[in-house]
Coordinates of C-alpha atoms in Angstrom, one line a residue:
F1 CA 146.1 84.6 89.9
F2 CA 144.1 81.9 88.2
F3 CA 142.5 80.4 91.0
F4 CA 141.1 83.5 92.7
F5 CA 140.0 84.4 88.9
F6 CA 138.2 81.4 88.5
F7 CA 136.6 81.4 92.2
F8 CA 135.5 84.9 92.1
F9 CA 133.9 83.9 88.4
F10 CA 131.6 81.0 90.1
V11 CA 130.4 83.2 92.9
F12 CA 129.8 85.6 90.1
F13 CA 127.9 83.5 88.1
F14 CA 126.3 81.6 90.8
F15 CA 124.2 84.6 92.7
F16 CA 123.6 85.9 88.8
F17 CA 122.3 82.7 88.1
F18 CA 120.6 82.6 91.7
F19 CA 119.0 86.3 90.9
F20 CA 117.7 85.7 87.7
K21 CA 116.4 82.2 88.4
Q22 CA 114.1 83.8 91.0
K23 CA 112.7 87.0 88.7
T24 CA 111.9 84.5 86.6
A25 CA 109.6 82.5 87.9
Y26 CA 107.2 82.2 90.6
E27 CA 106.5 79.7 92.9
I28 CA 102.6 79.7 93.7
S29 CA 103.1 79.4 97.3
A30 CA 105.4 82.1 97.4
C31 CA 103.7 84.8 95.6
L32 CA 101.9 88.0 97.5
V33 CA 99.0 90.1 96.1
G34 CA 99.6 92.0 93.1
S35 CA 102.5 89.3 92.0
E36 CA 102.2 89.1 88.1
M37 CA 102.7 86.1 86.0
C38 CA 102.2 84.3 82.9
I39 CA 99.5 81.6 82.4
R40 CA 99.2 80.1 78.9
D41 CA 100.3 83.2 77.5
S42 CA 98.4 85.2 79.3
V43 CA 99.6 88.2 81.6
Y44 CA 97.7 87.5 85.2
S45 CA 98.1 89.0 88.2
I46 CA 96.7 87.6 92.2
I47 CA 94.5 89.8 93.4
E48 CA 93.6 87.6 96.8
F49 CA 95.4 83.9 97.7
Q50 CA 95.2 82.0 100.2
H51 CA 96.6 78.8 101.5
V52 CA 94.4 76.2 102.2
K53 CA 94.9 72.8 104.4
P54 CA 91.7 70.2 104.1
G55 CA 91.3 67.5 106.5
K56 CA 92.1 64.9 104.1
G57 CA 94.3 64.9 100.5
A58 CA 97.1 67.3 100.1
A59 CA 97.2 71.0 100.3
F60 CA 96.6 73.6 97.9
V61 CA 96.2 77.5 97.5
R62 CA 93.4 79.1 96.3
T63 CA 93.6 82.5 94.6
K64 CA 91.8 85.6 92.8
I65 CA 93.3 86.2 89.4
R66 CA 92.4 89.3 86.7
N67 CA 93.7 89.4 83.3
V68 CA 95.7 92.6 82.9
I69 CA 94.7 93.4 79.7
T70 CA 91.2 92.2 79.4
G71 CA 90.5 92.8 83.6
A72 CA 88.7 89.7 83.6
V73 CA 88.5 88.1 86.6
T74 CA 88.6 84.0 87.4
E75 CA 89.2 81.9 90.5
K76 CA 91.7 79.6 90.1
T77 CA 93.2 76.6 92.5
F78 CA 97.2 76.0 92.2
N79 CA 99.6 73.1 93.6
P80 CA 101.3 75.1 96.5
N81 CA 104.7 74.0 94.1
D82 CA 103.6 74.8 90.6
K83 CA 105.8 77.7 89.1
Y84 CA 105.3 80.0 86.8
P85 CA 107.1 82.6 84.8
S86 CA 107.2 86.0 85.9
A87 CA 105.7 89.0 83.8
Y88 CA 107.4 92.3 84.2
I89 CA 104.3 95.1 82.7
E90 CA 106.1 98.4 82.3
K91 CA 104.5 101.4 83.3
K92 CA 105.7 105.2 81.7
D93 CA 104.6 108.4 82.7
M94 CA 103.2 110.1 79.7
Q95 CA 101.1 112.8 79.0
Y96 CA 97.6 113.3 77.8
L97 CA 98.6 115.9 75.1
Y98 CA 95.0 115.4 72.5
V99 CA 92.3 113.2 70.5
D100 CA 92.0 113.0 66.6
G101 CA 89.5 110.3 65.9
D102 CA 89.5 107.1 67.6
L103 CA 93.2 108.2 68.5
Y104 CA 94.6 109.7 71.8
Y105 CA 98.2 111.4 71.7
F106 CA 100.6 110.8 74.9
M107 CA 103.8 112.2 75.1
N108 CA 106.7 110.4 76.7
L109 CA 107.9 112.8 79.4
E110 CA 111.5 111.7 79.1
S111 CA 112.2 111.4 75.3
Y112 CA 109.1 113.7 74.3
E113 CA 108.0 111.5 71.9
Q114 CA 104.7 111.4 70.9
I115 CA 102.9 107.9 70.5
P116 CA 99.2 107.3 69.5
I117 CA 96.4 104.8 71.7
N118 CA 93.1 103.7 70.2
K119 CA 90.6 104.7 72.1
S120 CA 89.7 100.5 72.5
V121 CA 92.2 100.7 75.0
L122 CA 91.4 103.1 77.4
G123 CA 89.2 102.1 80.2
D124 CA 86.0 103.9 81.4
N125 CA 87.7 106.0 83.9
F126 CA 89.3 107.7 81.1
K127 CA 86.7 110.1 80.5
F128 CA 88.2 112.0 83.7
V129 CA 91.0 112.7 82.2
N130 CA 91.7 116.2 80.6
E131 CA 94.0 117.7 78.4
N132 CA 97.8 117.9 80.0
M133 CA 96.9 115.6 82.7
E134 CA 99.7 113.1 83.4
C135 CA 98.7 109.3 83.1
K136 CA 100.9 105.6 83.4
V137 CA 100.6 104.0 80.2
L138 CA 100.8 100.4 80.7
S139 CA 102.7 97.7 78.1
Y140 CA 103.5 94.3 77.8
K141 CA 106.6 93.2 75.7
G142 CA 106.3 96.4 73.6
N143 CA 102.4 96.3 73.3
V144 CA 100.3 99.1 75.0
F145 CA 96.8 97.6 76.9
G146 CA 96.3 99.6 79.0
V147 CA 96.3 103.7 80.5
E148 CA 96.1 104.7 84.3
P149 CA 94.6 108.0 84.4
P150 CA 95.7 109.6 88.2
L151 CA 94.6 108.5 91.0
F152 CA 92.3 112.0 91.7
V153 CA 91.5 114.8 89.5
E154 CA 89.9 117.6 89.7
L155 CA 87.3 119.2 87.0
K156 CA 84.5 121.6 86.8
V157 CA 81.1 120.9 86.8
T158 CA 79.7 122.8 82.9
K159 CA 76.5 122.1 83.0
T160 CA 73.5 121.3 85.2
D161 CA 70.6 122.2 86.4
P162 CA 69.9 125.0 89.0
G163 CA 71.2 124.1 93.1
F164 CA 68.8 124.2 95.8
K165 CA 69.7 125.2 99.4
G166 CA 68.7 123.0 101.8
D167 CA 68.6 119.8 99.5
T168 CA 72.2 118.8 101.3
A169 CA 70.6 116.4 103.7
T170 CA 68.5 114.1 100.8
N171 CA 69.4 111.5 98.6
A172 CA 68.4 113.2 95.5
T173 CA 70.7 113.3 92.8
K174 CA 70.8 114.6 89.7
P175 CA 72.8 114.7 86.4
A176 CA 75.9 116.9 85.9
I177 CA 78.5 117.1 83.2
L178 CA 82.0 118.2 84.0
E179 CA 84.6 119.9 81.8
T180 CA 85.9 116.4 80.1
G181 CA 82.1 115.8 78.7
A182 CA 82.1 113.1 81.4
E183 CA 78.9 112.7 82.8
I184 CA 78.3 112.0 86.7
K185 CA 75.1 112.1 89.2
V186 CA 75.3 115.0 91.5
P187 CA 73.5 116.1 94.5
L188 CA 70.8 118.8 94.4
F189 CA 73.0 121.8 96.0
I190 CA 76.1 121.2 93.3
E191 CA 76.1 124.3 90.6
E192 CA 77.5 124.7 87.6
G193 CA 81.3 126.4 88.1
D194 CA 81.5 124.0 91.1
I195 CA 85.1 121.7 91.4
L196 CA 85.2 118.2 92.4
R197 CA 87.5 116.1 93.1
I198 CA 86.9 112.7 91.8
D199 CA 88.2 109.1 92.6
T200 CA 88.8 107.6 89.6
R201 CA 89.3 104.0 91.0
T202 CA 85.6 104.2 92.3
V203 CA 84.1 107.6 90.9
S204 CA 83.7 108.9 94.1
Y205 CA 83.9 112.4 94.5
T206 CA 83.7 115.9 97.2
H207 CA 83.1 118.7 96.6
L208 CA 85.5 121.6 96.6
R209 CA 84.1 124.9 98.1
A210 CA 85.2 128.3 95.9
H211 CA 88.8 128.6 96.0
E212 CA 89.5 125.7 98.5
T213 CA 92.9 124.1 97.9
P214 CA 92.9 120.0 98.8
E215 CA 95.0 121.0 101.6
H216 CA 92.0 123.3 103.0
L217 CA 89.3 120.5 102.1
V218 CA 91.6 117.8 104.1
C219 CA 91.2 120.0 107.2
R220 CA 87.1 120.5 106.7
L221 CA 86.3 117.5 106.1
L222 CA 88.4 116.3 109.6
L223 CA 86.7 119.1 111.4
E224 CA 83.4 117.8 110.4
K225 CA 84.1 114.7 111.5
K226 CA 84.9 116.7 115.0
K227 CA 81.5 118.2 114.7
K228 CA 79.8 114.7 114.4
K229 CA 81.6 112.7 117.5
K230 CA 80.7 115.7 119.2
K231 CA 77.3 115.4 118.7
K232 CA 77.3 111.6 119.1
N233 CA 78.7 112.4 122.5
K234 CA 76.2 114.9 122.9
K235 CA 73.3 112.0 122.4
K236 CA 74.8 109.7 124.4
K237 CA 75.3 111.6 127.6
K238 CA 71.6 112.8 126.9
K239 CA 71.0 108.8 126.7
K240 CA 72.3 107.9 129.6
K241 CA 70.5 111.3 132.3
K242 CA 67.2 110.0 131.1

């Protein structure tokens, strides 16, 4: 009995130690893009990763790393055998409620607890977030350092100069104010009341027509692509005939 007890205890301890070791330290040669680690008390995420084997000298790893708290990107080379402790970034889904001065209040969707987050923590793309939208609140060791807005938001244009038909093919733009107060540049044909579907990562957008759902938008864009392909094919056939 004691033999089996110690045997299973040893096996459990071995696997626990192995798992814990793998999870708490990264060997640079085994890292992937997106891996997060602690370097000199700062948390970094790998955004580019390349093994380099020069003709002379030892192999090394060339990377681009981003400080997840400040957003600063730096290039750094490592020895493939270097090890760094992993960093656990907690991401919680929270609902943005309201703003009071420089404090923005969010509600935990599980516990319904409300927490204030200072304006300095929010990124520039938070200007596209409306009240009651869900965001991801990022924290490290209990300290909130960032808020990720939804990848796509649909916002109404509340103020802009009158639109003009026939201006869809030009590159001219005009300022427009969205319902969150954010200001962006839009084509001349955009009018007040139009809905824009905005990618908060790139600040690019697609114009939603009246009563058009995102599903209808996808279908419309696919049809427009097909039409463009047909036009290109017709032009190619005409050139071949000539």
